[in-house]
Coordinates of C-alpha atoms in Angstrom, one line a residue:
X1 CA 12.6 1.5 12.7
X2 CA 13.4 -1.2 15.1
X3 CA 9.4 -1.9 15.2
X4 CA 9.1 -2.0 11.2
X5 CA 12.1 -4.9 11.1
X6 CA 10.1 -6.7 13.7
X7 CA 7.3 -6.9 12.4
X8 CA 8.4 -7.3 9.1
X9 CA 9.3 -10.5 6.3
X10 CA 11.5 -8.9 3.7
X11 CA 15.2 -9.1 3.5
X12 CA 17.6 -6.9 1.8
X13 CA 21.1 -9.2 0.4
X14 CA 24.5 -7.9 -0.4
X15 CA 25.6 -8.3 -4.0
X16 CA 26.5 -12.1 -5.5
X17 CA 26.9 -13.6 -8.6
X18 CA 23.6 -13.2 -10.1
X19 CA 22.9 -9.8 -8.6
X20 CA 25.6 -7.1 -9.2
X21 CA 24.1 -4.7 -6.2
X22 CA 22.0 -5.0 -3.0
X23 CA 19.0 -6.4 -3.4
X24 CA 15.8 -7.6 -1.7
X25 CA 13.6 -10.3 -1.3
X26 CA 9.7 -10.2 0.0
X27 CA 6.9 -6.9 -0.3
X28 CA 8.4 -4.1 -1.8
X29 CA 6.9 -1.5 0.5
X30 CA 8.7 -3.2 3.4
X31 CA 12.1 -3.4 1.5
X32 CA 11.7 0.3 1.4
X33 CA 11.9 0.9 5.0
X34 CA 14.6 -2.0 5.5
X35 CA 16.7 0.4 3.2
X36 CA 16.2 3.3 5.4
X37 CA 16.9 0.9 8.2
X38 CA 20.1 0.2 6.8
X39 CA 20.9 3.6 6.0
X40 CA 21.1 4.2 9.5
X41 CA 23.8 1.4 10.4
X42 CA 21.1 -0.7 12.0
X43 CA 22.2 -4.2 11.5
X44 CA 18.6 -5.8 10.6
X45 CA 19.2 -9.6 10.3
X46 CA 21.1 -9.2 13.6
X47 CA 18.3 -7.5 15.3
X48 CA 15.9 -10.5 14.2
X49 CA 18.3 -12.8 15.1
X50 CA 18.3 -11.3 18.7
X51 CA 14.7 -11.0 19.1
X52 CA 13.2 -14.4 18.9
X53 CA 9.3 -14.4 17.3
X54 CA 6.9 -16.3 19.1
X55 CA 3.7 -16.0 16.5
X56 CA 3.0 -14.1 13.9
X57 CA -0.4 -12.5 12.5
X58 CA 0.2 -12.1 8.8
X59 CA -2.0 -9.5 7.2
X60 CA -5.2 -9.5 5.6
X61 CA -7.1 -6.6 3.9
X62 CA -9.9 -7.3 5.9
X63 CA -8.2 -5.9 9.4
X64 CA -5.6 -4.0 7.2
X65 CA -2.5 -5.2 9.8
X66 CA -0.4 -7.7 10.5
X67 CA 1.8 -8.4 13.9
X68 CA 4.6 -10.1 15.2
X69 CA 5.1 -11.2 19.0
X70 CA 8.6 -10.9 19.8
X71 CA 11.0 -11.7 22.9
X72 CA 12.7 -8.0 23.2
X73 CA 15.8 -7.5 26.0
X74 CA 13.0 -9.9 28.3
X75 CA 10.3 -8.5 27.3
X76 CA 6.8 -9.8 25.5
X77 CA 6.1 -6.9 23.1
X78 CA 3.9 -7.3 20.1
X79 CA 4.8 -5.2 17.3
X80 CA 1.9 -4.1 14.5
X81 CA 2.5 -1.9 11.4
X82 CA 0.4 -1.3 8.2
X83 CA -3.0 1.4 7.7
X84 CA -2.5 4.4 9.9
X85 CA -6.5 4.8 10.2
X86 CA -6.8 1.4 11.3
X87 CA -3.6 1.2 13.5
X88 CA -5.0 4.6 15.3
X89 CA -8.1 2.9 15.8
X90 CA -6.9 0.5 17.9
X91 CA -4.6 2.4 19.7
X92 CA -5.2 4.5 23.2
X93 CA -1.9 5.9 24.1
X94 CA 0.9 7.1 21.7
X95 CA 4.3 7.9 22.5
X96 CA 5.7 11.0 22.6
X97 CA 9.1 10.3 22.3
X98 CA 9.9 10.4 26.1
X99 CA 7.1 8.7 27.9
X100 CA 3.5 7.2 26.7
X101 CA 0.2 10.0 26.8
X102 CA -3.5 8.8 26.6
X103 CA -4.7 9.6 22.7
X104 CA -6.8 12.2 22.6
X105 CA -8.9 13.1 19.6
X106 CA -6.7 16.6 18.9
X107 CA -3.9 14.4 18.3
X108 CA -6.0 11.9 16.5
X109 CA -6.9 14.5 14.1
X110 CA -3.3 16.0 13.6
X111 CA -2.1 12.4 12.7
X112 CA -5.3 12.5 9.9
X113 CA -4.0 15.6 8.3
X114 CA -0.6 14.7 8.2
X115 CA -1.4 11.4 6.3
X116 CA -4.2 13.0 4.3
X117 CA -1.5 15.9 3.3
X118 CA 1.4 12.9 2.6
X119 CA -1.6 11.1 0.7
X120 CA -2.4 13.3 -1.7
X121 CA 1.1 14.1 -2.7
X122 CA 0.7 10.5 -4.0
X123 CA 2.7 8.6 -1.1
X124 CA 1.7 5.4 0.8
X125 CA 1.6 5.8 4.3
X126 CA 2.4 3.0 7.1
X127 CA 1.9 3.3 10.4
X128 CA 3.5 1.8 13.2
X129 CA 2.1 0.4 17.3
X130 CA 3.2 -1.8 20.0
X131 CA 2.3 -2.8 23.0
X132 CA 3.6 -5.0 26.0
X133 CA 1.9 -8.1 27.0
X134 CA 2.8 -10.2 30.5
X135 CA 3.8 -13.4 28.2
X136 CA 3.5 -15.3 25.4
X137 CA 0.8 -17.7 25.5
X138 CA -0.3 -20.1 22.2
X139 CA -3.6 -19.4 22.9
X140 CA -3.9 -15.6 23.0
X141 CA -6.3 -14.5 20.4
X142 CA -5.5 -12.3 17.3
X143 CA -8.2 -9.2 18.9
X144 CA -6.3 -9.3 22.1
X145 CA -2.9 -8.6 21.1
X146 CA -3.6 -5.9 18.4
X147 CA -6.0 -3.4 20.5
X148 CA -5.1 -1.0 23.0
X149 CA -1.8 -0.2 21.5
X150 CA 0.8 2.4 21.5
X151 CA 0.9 4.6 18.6
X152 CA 4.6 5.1 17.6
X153 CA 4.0 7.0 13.9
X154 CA 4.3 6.6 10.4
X155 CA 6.0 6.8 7.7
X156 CA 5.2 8.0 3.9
X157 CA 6.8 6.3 0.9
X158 CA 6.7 7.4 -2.1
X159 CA 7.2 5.3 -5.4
X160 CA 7.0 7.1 -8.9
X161 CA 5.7 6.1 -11.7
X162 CA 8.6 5.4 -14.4
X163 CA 9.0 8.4 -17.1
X164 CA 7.1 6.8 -20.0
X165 CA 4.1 5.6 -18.2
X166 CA 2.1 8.8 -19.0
X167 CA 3.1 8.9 -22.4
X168 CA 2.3 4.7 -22.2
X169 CA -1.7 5.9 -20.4
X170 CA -1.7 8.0 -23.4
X171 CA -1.3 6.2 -26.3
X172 CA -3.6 3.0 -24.4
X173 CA -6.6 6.1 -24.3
X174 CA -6.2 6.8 -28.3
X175 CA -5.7 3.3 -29.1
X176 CA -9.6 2.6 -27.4
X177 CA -8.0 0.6 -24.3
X178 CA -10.1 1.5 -21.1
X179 CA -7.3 1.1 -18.2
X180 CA -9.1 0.6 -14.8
X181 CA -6.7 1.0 -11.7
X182 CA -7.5 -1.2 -8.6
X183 CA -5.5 -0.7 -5.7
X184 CA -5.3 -1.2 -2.2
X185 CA -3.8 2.4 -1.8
X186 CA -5.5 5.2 0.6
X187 CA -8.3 6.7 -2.5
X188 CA -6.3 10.1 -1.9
X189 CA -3.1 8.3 -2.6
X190 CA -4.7 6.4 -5.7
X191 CA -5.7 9.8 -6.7
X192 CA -2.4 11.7 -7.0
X193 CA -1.2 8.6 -9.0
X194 CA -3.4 8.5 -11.1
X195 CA -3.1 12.3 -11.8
X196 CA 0.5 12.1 -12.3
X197 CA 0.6 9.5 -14.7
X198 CA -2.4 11.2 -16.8
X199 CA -4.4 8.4 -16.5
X200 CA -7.7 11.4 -16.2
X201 CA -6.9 12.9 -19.5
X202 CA -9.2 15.5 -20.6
X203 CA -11.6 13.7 -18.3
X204 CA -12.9 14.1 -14.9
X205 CA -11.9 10.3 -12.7
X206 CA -14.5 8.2 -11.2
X207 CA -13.3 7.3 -7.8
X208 CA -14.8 4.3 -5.7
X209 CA -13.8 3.2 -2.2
X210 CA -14.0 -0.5 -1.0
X211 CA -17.7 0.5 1.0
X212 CA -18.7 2.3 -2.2
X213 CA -18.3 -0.8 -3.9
X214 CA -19.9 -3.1 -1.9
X215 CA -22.9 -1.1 -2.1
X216 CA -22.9 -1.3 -5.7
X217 CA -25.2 -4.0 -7.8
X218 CA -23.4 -5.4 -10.6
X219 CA -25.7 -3.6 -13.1
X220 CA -24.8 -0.2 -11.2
X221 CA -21.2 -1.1 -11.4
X222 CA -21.5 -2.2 -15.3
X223 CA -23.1 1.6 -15.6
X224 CA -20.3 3.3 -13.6
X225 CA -17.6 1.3 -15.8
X226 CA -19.4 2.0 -19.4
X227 CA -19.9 5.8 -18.6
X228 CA -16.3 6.7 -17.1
X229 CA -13.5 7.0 -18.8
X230 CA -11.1 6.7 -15.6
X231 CA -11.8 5.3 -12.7
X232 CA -10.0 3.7 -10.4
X233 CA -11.3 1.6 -7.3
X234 CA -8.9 2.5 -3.6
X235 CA -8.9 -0.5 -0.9
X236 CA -10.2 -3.3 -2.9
X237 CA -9.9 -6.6 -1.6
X238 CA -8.8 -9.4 -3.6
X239 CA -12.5 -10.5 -3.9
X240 CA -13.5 -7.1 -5.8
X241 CA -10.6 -7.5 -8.5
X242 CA -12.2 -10.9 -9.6
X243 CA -15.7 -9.6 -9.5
X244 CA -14.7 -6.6 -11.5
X245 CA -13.2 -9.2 -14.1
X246 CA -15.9 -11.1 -14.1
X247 CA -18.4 -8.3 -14.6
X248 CA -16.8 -6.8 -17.4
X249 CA -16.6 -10.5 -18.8
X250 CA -19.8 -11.3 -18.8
X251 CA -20.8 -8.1 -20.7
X252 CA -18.3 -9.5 -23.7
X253 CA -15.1 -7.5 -23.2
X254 CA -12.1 -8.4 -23.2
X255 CA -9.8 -8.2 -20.4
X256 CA -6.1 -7.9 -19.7
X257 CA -4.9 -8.0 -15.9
X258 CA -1.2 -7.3 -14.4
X259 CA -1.0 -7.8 -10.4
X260 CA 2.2 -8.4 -8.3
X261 CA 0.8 -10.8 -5.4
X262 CA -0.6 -13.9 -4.2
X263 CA -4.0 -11.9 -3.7
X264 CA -4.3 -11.0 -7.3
X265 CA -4.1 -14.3 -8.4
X266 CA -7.6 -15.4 -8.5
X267 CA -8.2 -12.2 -10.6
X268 CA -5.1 -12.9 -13.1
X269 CA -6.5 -16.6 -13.8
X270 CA -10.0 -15.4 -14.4
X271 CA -8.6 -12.3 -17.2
X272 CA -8.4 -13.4 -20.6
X273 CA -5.0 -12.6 -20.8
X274 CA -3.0 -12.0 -17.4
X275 CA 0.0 -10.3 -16.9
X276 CA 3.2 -10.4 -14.3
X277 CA 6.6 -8.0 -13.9
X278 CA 9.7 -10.3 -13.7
X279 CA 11.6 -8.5 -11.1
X280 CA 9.3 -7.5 -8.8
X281 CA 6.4 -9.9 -8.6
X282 CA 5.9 -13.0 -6.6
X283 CA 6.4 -16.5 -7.7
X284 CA 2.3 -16.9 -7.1
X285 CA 1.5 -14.4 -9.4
X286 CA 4.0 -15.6 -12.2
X287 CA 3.0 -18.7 -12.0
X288 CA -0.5 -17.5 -13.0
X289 CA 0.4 -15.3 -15.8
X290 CA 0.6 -16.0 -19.7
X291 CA 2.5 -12.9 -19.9
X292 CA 6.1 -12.1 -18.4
X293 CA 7.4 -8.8 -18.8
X294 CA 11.1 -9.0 -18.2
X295 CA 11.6 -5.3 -17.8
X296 CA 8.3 -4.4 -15.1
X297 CA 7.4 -1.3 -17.9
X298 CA 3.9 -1.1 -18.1
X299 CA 4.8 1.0 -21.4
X300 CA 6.3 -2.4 -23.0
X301 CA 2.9 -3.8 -22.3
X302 CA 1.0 -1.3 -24.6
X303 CA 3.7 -1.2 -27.1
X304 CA 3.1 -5.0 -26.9
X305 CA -0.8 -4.5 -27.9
X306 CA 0.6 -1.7 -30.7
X307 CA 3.1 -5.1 -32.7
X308 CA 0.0 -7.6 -32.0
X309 CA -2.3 -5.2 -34.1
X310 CA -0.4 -4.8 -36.9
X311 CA 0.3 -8.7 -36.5
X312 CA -3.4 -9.0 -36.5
X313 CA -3.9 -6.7 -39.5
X314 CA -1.4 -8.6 -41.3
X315 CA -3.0 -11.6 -41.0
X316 CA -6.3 -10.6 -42.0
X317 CA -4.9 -8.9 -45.4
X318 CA -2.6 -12.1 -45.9
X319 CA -6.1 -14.5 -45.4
X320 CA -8.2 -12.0 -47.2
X321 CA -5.6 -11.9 -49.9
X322 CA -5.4 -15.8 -50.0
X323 CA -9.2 -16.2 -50.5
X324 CA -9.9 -13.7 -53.0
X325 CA -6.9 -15.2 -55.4
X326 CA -8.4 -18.8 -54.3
X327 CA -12.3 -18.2 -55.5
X328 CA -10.8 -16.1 -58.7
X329 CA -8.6 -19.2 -59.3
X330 CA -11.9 -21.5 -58.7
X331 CA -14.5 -19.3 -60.7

């Protein structure tokens, strides 16, 4: 826990006059853990307070980490959370909880199962690593201070969808709308989602991974969109989302996006009509939305789509209505 609040940017607040209960401010996946934090009496803005930073890496979805260099009871440690694959990958000792051992590939593969099990029970996993360095110097290199780590472990999170978002996928499928999920979630994590809010139907999903993708022309991806029903792309980088919009643009659809970060912005601004969650998302990605949906229910958004039909319908009887009693008048 200690090595999540370190390396961490979120903060959770005590009720005040705008907020009637706790509340939190930065990436909702780290609020998550802060909670848990606090659950066990740990004092987190003390903690940081204690601990001076020297640098921070923020992440990318390129590396798929981010680290924070810390001062710690005298010590330089540098502190790294985020993919578990990727985290392992760079790691060649874990801890045991007594003293550190050399990572072997038997315990490799028992951390693998464990997040592959956690995975496809639809939770997001987050792994955690440190390791100590002699000192802090300005120069030291982003590669040097997150490889040969010390695994600590993860953690799984799960966050389910709201009640009415099946019902929501449901009514989007019989009213024609294709919904396409992009995520940066683990494809088996993607997967249970998806399952659990019905987004497969009847029909068997089309799943694509980040390499997948990149493989792909954009007539093969055009084909895989037109001929599946579902699909859903795992680990896609803020570059895919706005080629996917553009794809689908240029082939004369229509496209609606929602996204909660800086990273989907590009994306949102490209969509024909874009999308953002009042409570959750960030300022970035409100700022770059036509759309505000004060209550984050993805189910308001399709009711929306149900009222601007009938609006639309309306309209075109009204017009229609209008013109015939005009050319009667006139003939």
């Amino acid at each position: 826990l200690h090595a999540w609040i370190f390396a961490s940017n979120a903060k959770i607040n005590p009720p005040d006059d705008d907020h009637p209960d706790w509340y939190c401010l930065g990436d909702p996946t780290e609020w998550a853990i802060l909670t848990l934090a606090k659950k066990y009496n740990i004092e987190t803005e003390s903690l940081l307070k204690q601990n001076e930073q020297y640098h921070q890496f923020w992440f990318d979805s390129i590396r798929k980490m981010m680290s924070s260099i810390r001062n710690v009871n005298g010590k330089t440690i540098v502190f790294v959370k985020w993919a578990p694959r990727t985290i392992l990958e760079n790691c060649t000792t874990y801890y045991n909880g007594k003293e550190q051992k050399n990572l072997t590939n038997k315990y490799k593969k028992s951390v693998y199962n464990s997040i592959n099990e956690t995975s496809s029970q639809a939770m997001r996993n987050i792994a955690f690593a440190y390791k100590e360095i002699d000192k802090y110097e300005e120069w030291i290199e982003m590669t040097l201070a997150e490889s040969d780590l010390c695994f600590l472990g993860f953690v799984a999170i799960i966050d389910p969808a709201r009640p009415e978002v099946p019902a929501a996928i449901s009514a989007a499928r019989d009213a024609k709308i294709k919904i396409i999920m992009i995520t940066w979630d683990y494809w088996p994590t993607a997967k249970a989602i998806a399952e659990n809010i019905w987004l497969d139907g009847d029909w068997k999903m089309k799943l694509i991974s980040n390499n997948e993708l990149k493989k792909l022309s954009d007539y093969d991806l055009y084909e895989i969109i037109k001929n599946n029903r579902s699909i859903i792309f795992s680990r896609a980088a803020p570059e895919d989302k706005l080629r996917i919009v553009k794809l689908l643009q240029k082939k004369h659809n229509i496209i609606a996006v929602t996204g909660d970060g800086i990273n989907d912005a590009p994306a949102l601004k490209r969509a024909d009509i874009w999308v953002a969650m009042w409570k959750i998302w960030t300022d970035v990605a409100k700022e770059a939305s036509k759309i505000v949906l004060l209550d984050d229910s993805f189910s308001t958004l399709v009711f929306a789509i149900e009222e601007w039909r009938v609006i639309y319908q309306n309209l075109k009887k009204t017009i229609l209505d209008a013109s015939l009693a005009t050319s009667v008048h006139i003939f």
